[in-house]
PDB file of C-alpha atoms and ligand atoms in Angstrom:
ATOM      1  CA  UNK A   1      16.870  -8.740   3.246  1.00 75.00           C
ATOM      2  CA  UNK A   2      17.490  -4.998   4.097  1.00 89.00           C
ATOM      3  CA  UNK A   3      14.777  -3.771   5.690  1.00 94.00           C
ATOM      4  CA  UNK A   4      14.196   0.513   6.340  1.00 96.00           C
ATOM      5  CA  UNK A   5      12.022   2.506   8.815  1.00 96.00           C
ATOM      6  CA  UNK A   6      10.806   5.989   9.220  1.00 96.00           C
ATOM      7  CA  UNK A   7       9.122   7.402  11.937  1.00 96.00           C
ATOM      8  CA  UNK A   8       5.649   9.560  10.726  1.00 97.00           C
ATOM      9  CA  UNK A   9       4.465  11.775  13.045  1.00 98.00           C
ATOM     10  CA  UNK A  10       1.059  12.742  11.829  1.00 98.00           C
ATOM     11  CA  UNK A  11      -1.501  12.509   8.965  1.00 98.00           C
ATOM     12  CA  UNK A  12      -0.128  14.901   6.644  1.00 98.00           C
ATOM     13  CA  UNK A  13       3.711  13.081   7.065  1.00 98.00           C
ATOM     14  CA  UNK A  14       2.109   9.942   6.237  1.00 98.00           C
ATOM     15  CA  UNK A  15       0.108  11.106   3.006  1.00 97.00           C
ATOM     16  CA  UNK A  16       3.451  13.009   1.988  1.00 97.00           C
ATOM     17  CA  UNK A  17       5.335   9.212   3.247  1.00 98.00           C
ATOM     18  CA  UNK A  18       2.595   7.815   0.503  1.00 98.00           C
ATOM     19  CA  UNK A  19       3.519  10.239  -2.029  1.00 98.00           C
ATOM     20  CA  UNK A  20       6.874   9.067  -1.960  1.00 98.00           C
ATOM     21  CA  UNK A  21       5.921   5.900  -2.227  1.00 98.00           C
ATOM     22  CA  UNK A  22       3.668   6.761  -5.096  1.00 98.00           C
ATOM     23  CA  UNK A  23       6.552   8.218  -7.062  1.00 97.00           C
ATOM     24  CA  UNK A  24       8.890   5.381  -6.177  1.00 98.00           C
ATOM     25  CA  UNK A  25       6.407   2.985  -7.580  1.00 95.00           C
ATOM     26  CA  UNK A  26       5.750   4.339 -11.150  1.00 87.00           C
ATOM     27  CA  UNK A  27       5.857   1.558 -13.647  1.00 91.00           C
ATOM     28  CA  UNK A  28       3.787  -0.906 -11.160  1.00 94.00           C
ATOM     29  CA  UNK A  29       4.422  -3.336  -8.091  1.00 97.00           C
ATOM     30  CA  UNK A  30       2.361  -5.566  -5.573  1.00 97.00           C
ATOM     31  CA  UNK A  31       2.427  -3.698  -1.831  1.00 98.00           C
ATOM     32  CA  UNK A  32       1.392  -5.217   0.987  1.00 98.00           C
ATOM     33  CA  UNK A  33       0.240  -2.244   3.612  1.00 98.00           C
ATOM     34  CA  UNK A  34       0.231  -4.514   7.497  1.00 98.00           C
ATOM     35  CA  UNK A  35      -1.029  -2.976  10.657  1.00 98.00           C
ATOM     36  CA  UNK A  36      -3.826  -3.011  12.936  1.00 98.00           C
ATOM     37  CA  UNK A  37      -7.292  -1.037  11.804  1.00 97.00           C
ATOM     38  CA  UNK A  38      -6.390   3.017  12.374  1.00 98.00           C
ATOM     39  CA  UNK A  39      -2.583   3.062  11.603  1.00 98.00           C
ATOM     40  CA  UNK A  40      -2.607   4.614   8.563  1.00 98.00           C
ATOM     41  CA  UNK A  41      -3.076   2.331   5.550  1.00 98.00           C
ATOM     42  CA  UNK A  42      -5.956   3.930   3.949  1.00 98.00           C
ATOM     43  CA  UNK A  43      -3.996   7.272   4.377  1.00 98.00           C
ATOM     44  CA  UNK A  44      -0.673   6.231   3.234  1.00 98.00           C
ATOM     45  CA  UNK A  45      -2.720   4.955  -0.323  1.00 98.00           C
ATOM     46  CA  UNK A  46      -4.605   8.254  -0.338  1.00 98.00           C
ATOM     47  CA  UNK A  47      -0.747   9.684  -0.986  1.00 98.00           C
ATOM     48  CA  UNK A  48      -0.250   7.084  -3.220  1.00 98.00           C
ATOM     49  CA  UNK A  49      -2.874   8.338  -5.166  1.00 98.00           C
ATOM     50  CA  UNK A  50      -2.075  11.985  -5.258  1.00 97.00           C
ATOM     51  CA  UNK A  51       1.152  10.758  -6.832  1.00 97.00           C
ATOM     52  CA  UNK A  52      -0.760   9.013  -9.650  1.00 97.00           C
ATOM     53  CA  UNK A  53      -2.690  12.673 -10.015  1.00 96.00           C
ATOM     54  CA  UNK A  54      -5.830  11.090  -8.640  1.00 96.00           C
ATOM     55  CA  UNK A  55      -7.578  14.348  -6.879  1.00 87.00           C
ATOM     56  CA  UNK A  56     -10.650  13.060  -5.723  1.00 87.00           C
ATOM     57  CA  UNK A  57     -11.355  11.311  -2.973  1.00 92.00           C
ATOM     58  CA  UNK A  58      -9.974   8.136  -1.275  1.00 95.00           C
ATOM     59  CA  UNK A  59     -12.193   5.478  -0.046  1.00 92.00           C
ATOM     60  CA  UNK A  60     -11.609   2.271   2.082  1.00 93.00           C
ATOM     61  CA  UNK A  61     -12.850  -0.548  -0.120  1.00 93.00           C
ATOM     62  CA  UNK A  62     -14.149  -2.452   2.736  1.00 88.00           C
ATOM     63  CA  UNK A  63     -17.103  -3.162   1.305  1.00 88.00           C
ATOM     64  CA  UNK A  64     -16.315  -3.698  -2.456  1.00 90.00           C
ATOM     65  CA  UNK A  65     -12.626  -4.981  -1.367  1.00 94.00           C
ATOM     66  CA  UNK A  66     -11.047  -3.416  -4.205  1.00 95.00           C
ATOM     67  CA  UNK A  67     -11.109  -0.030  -5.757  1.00 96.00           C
ATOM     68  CA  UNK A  68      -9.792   0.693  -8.925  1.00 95.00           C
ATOM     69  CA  UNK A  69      -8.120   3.881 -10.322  1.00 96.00           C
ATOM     70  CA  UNK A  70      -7.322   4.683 -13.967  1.00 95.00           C
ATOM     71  CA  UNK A  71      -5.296   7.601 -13.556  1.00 95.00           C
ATOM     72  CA  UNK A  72      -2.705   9.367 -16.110  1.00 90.00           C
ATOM     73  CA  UNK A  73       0.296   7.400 -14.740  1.00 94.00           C
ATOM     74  CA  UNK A  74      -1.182   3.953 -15.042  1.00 94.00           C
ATOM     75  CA  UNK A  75      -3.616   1.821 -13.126  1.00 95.00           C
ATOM     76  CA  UNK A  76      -4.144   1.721  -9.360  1.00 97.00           C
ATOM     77  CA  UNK A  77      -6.092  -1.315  -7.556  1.00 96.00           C
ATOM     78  CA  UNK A  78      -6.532  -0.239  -3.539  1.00 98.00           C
ATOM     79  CA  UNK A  79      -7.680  -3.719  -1.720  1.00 97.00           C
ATOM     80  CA  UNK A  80      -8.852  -3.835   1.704  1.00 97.00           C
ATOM     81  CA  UNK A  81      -9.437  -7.590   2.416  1.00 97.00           C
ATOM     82  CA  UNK A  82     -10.101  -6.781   6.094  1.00 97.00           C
ATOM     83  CA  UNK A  83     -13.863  -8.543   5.231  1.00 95.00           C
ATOM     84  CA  UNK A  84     -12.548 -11.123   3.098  1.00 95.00           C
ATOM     85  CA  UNK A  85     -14.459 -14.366   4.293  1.00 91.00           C
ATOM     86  CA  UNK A  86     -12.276 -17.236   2.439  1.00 93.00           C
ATOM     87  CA  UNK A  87      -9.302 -16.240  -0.200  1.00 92.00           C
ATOM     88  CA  UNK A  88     -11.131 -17.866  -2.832  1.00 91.00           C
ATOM     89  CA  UNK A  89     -13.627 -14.921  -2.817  1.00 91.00           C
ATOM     90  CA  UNK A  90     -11.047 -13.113  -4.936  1.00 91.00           C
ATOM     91  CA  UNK A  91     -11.336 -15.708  -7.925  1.00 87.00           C
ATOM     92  CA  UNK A  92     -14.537 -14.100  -8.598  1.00 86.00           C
ATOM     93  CA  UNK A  93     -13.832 -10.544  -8.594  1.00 84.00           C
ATOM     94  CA  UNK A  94     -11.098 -11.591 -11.303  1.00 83.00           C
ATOM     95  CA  UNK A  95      -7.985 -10.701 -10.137  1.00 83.00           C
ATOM     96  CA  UNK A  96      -5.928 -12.020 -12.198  1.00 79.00           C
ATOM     97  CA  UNK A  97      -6.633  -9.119 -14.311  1.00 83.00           C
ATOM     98  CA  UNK A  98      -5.535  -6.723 -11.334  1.00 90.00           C
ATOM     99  CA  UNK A  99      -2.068  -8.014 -11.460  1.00 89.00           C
ATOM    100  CA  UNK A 100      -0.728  -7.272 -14.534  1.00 84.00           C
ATOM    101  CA  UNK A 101       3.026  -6.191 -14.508  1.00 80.00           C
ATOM    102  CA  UNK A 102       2.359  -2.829 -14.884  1.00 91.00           C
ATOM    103  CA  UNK A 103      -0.708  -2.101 -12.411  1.00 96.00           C
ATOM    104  CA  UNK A 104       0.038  -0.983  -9.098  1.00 97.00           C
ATOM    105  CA  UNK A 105      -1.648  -2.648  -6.459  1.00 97.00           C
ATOM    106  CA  UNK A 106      -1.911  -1.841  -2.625  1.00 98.00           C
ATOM    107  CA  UNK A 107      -3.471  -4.490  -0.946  1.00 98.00           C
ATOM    108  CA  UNK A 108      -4.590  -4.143   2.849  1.00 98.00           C
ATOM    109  CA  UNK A 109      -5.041  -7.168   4.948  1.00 98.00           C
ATOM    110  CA  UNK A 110      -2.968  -9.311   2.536  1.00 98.00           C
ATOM    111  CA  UNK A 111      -2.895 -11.995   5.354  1.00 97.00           C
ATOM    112  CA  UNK A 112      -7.009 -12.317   4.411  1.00 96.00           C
ATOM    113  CA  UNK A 113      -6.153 -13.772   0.684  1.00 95.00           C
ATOM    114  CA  UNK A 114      -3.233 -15.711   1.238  1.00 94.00           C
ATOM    115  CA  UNK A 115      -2.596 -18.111  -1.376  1.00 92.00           C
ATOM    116  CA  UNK A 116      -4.400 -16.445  -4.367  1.00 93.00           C
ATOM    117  CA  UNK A 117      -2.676 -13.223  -4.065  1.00 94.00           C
ATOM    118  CA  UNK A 118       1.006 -12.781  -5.365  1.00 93.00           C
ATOM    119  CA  UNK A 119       3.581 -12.303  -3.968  1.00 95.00           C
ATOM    120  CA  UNK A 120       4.634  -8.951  -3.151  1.00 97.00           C
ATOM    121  CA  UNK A 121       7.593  -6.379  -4.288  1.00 98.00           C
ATOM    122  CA  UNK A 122       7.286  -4.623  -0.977  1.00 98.00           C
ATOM    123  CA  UNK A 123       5.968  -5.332   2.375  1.00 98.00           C
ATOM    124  CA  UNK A 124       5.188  -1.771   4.683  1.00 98.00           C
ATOM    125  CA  UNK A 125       4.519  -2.192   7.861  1.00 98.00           C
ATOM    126  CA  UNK A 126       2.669   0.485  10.038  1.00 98.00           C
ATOM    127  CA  UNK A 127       2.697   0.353  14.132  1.00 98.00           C
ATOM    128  CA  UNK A 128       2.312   3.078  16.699  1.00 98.00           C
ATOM    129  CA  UNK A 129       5.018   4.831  18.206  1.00 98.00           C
ATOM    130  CA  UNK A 130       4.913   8.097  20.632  1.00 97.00           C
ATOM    131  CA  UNK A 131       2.063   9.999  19.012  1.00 97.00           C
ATOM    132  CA  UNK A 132       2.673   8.917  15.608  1.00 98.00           C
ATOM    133  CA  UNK A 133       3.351   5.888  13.343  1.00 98.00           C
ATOM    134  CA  UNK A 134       6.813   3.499  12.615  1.00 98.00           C
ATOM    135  CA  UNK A 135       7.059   2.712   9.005  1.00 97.00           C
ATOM    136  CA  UNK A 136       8.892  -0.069   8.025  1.00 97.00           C
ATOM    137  CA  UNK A 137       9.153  -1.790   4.559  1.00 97.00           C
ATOM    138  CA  UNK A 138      10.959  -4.546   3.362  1.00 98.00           C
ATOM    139  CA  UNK A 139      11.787  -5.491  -0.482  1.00 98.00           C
ATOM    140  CA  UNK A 140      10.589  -8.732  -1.571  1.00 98.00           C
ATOM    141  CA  UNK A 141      11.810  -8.459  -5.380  1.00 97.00           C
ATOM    142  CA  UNK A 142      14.290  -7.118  -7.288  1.00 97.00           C
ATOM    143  CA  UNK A 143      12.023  -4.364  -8.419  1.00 97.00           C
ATOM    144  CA  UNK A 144      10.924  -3.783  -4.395  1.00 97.00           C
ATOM    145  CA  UNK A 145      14.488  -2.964  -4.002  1.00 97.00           C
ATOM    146  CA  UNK A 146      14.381  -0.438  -6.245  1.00 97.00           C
ATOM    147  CA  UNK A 147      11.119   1.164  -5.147  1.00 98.00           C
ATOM    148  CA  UNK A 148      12.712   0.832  -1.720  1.00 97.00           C
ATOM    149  CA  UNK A 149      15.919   2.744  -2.177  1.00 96.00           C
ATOM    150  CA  UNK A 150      14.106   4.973  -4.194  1.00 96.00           C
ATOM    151  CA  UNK A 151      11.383   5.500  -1.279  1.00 97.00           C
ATOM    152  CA  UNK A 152      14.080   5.802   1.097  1.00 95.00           C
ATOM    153  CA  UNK A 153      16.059   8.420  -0.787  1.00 95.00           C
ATOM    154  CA  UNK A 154      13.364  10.520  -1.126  1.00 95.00           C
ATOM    155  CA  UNK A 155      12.403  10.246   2.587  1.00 91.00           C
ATOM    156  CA  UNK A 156      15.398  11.548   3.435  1.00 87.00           C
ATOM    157  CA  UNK A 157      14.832  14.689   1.610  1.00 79.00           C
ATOM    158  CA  UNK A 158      11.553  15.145   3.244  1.00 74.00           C
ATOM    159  CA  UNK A 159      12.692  15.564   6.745  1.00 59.00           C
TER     160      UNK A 159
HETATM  161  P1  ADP B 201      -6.218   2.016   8.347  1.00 90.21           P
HETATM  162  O1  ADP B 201      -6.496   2.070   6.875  1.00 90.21           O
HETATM  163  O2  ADP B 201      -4.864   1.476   8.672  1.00 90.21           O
HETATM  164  O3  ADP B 201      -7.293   1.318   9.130  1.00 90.21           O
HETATM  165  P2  ADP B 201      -6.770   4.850   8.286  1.00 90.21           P
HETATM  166  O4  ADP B 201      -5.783   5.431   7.331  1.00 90.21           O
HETATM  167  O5  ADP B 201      -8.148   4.652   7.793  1.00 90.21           O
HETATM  168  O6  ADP B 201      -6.173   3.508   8.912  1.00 90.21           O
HETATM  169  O7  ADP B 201      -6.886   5.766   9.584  1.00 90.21           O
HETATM  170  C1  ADP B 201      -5.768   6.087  10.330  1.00 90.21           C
HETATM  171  C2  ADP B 201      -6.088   7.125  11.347  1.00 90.21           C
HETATM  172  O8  ADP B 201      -4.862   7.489  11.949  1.00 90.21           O
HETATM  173  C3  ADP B 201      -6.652   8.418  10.763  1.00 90.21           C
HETATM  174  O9  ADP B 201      -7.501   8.993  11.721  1.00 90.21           O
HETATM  175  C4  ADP B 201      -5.423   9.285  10.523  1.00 90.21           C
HETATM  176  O10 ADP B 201      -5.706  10.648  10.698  1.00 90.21           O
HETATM  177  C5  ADP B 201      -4.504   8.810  11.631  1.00 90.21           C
HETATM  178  N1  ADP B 201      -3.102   8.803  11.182  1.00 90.21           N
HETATM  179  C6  ADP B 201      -2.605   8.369  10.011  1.00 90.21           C
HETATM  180  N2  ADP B 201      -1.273   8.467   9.992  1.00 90.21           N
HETATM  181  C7  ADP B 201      -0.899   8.954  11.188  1.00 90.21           C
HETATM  182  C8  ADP B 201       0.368   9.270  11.788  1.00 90.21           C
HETATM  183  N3  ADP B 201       1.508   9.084  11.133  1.00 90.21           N
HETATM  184  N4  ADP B 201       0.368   9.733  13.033  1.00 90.21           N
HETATM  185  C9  ADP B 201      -0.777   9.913  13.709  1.00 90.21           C
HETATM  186  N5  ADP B 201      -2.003   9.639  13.211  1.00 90.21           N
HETATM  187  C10 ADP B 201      -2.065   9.174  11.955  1.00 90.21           C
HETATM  188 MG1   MG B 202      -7.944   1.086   5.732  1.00 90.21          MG
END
């Protein structure tokens, strides 16, 4: 599987790093975000986002474990399973519904609702490095391939 990384070096390179992402994923996909609490998930989707021309404001669905977003480029779903007790919790907030083919969906702590969840087109990995963030992501589909290369191509541009 080919797998690409980018190195982030602060907030604003990893919302623009979402926006890219955002753009590479028009026309839907399933993304697992991985990493530890403060490495960037919530602000990676908050790029996402923008890219979908969502302008307000961004907030971690811990509570309500999923957020969802009806913007002018389609549908957005932002999970954050971090307080997800058992993965059949997710049966009830029906979402089955959430993964339609055409829905993005960015699903932090995927780990938390194994077996009910999907599987994923792309898997993005944050960790620390130096004083900012290693991003790596790995296509799981044919259609995470694309939004990979895509992603890639237009990180290259960026730096
Ligand atoms: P998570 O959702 O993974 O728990 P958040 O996005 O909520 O993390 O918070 C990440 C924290 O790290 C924020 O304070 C943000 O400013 C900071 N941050 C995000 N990306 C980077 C980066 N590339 N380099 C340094 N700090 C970052
Ligand atoms: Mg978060």
């Amino acid at each position: 599987m080919t797998q690409y990384v980018s190195y982030v070096a602060d907030e604003a390179a990893m919302v623009a790093m979402g926006r890219a992402l955002g753009e590479s994923c028009v026309g839907g996909a399933v993304v697992f975000l991985l990493g530890d609490l403060g490495m960037g998930k919530t602000t990676l989707a908050r790029g996402v986002l923008q890219a979908f021309g969502h302008q307000g404001k961004v907030k971690s669905p811990t509570y309500t474990l999923v957020e969802p977003y009806d913007t002018a480029r389609g549908s957005v779903y932002h999970f954050d399973l971090y307080r997800l007790a058992d993965p059949e919790e997710l049966e009830y907030l029906g979402i089955r519904d959430y993964f339609d083919a055409d829905a993005l969906c960015l699903i932090e702590w995927p780990a938390r609702g194994e077996g009910v969840l999907p599987q994923p087109d792309l898997v993005l990995e944050i960790a620390l490095q130096d004083r900012g963030r290693r991003l790596q992501w790995q296509p799981q589909t044919a259609r995470g391939e694309r939004i990979g290369k895509r992603l890639v191509e237009l990180t290259e541009r960026m730096v």
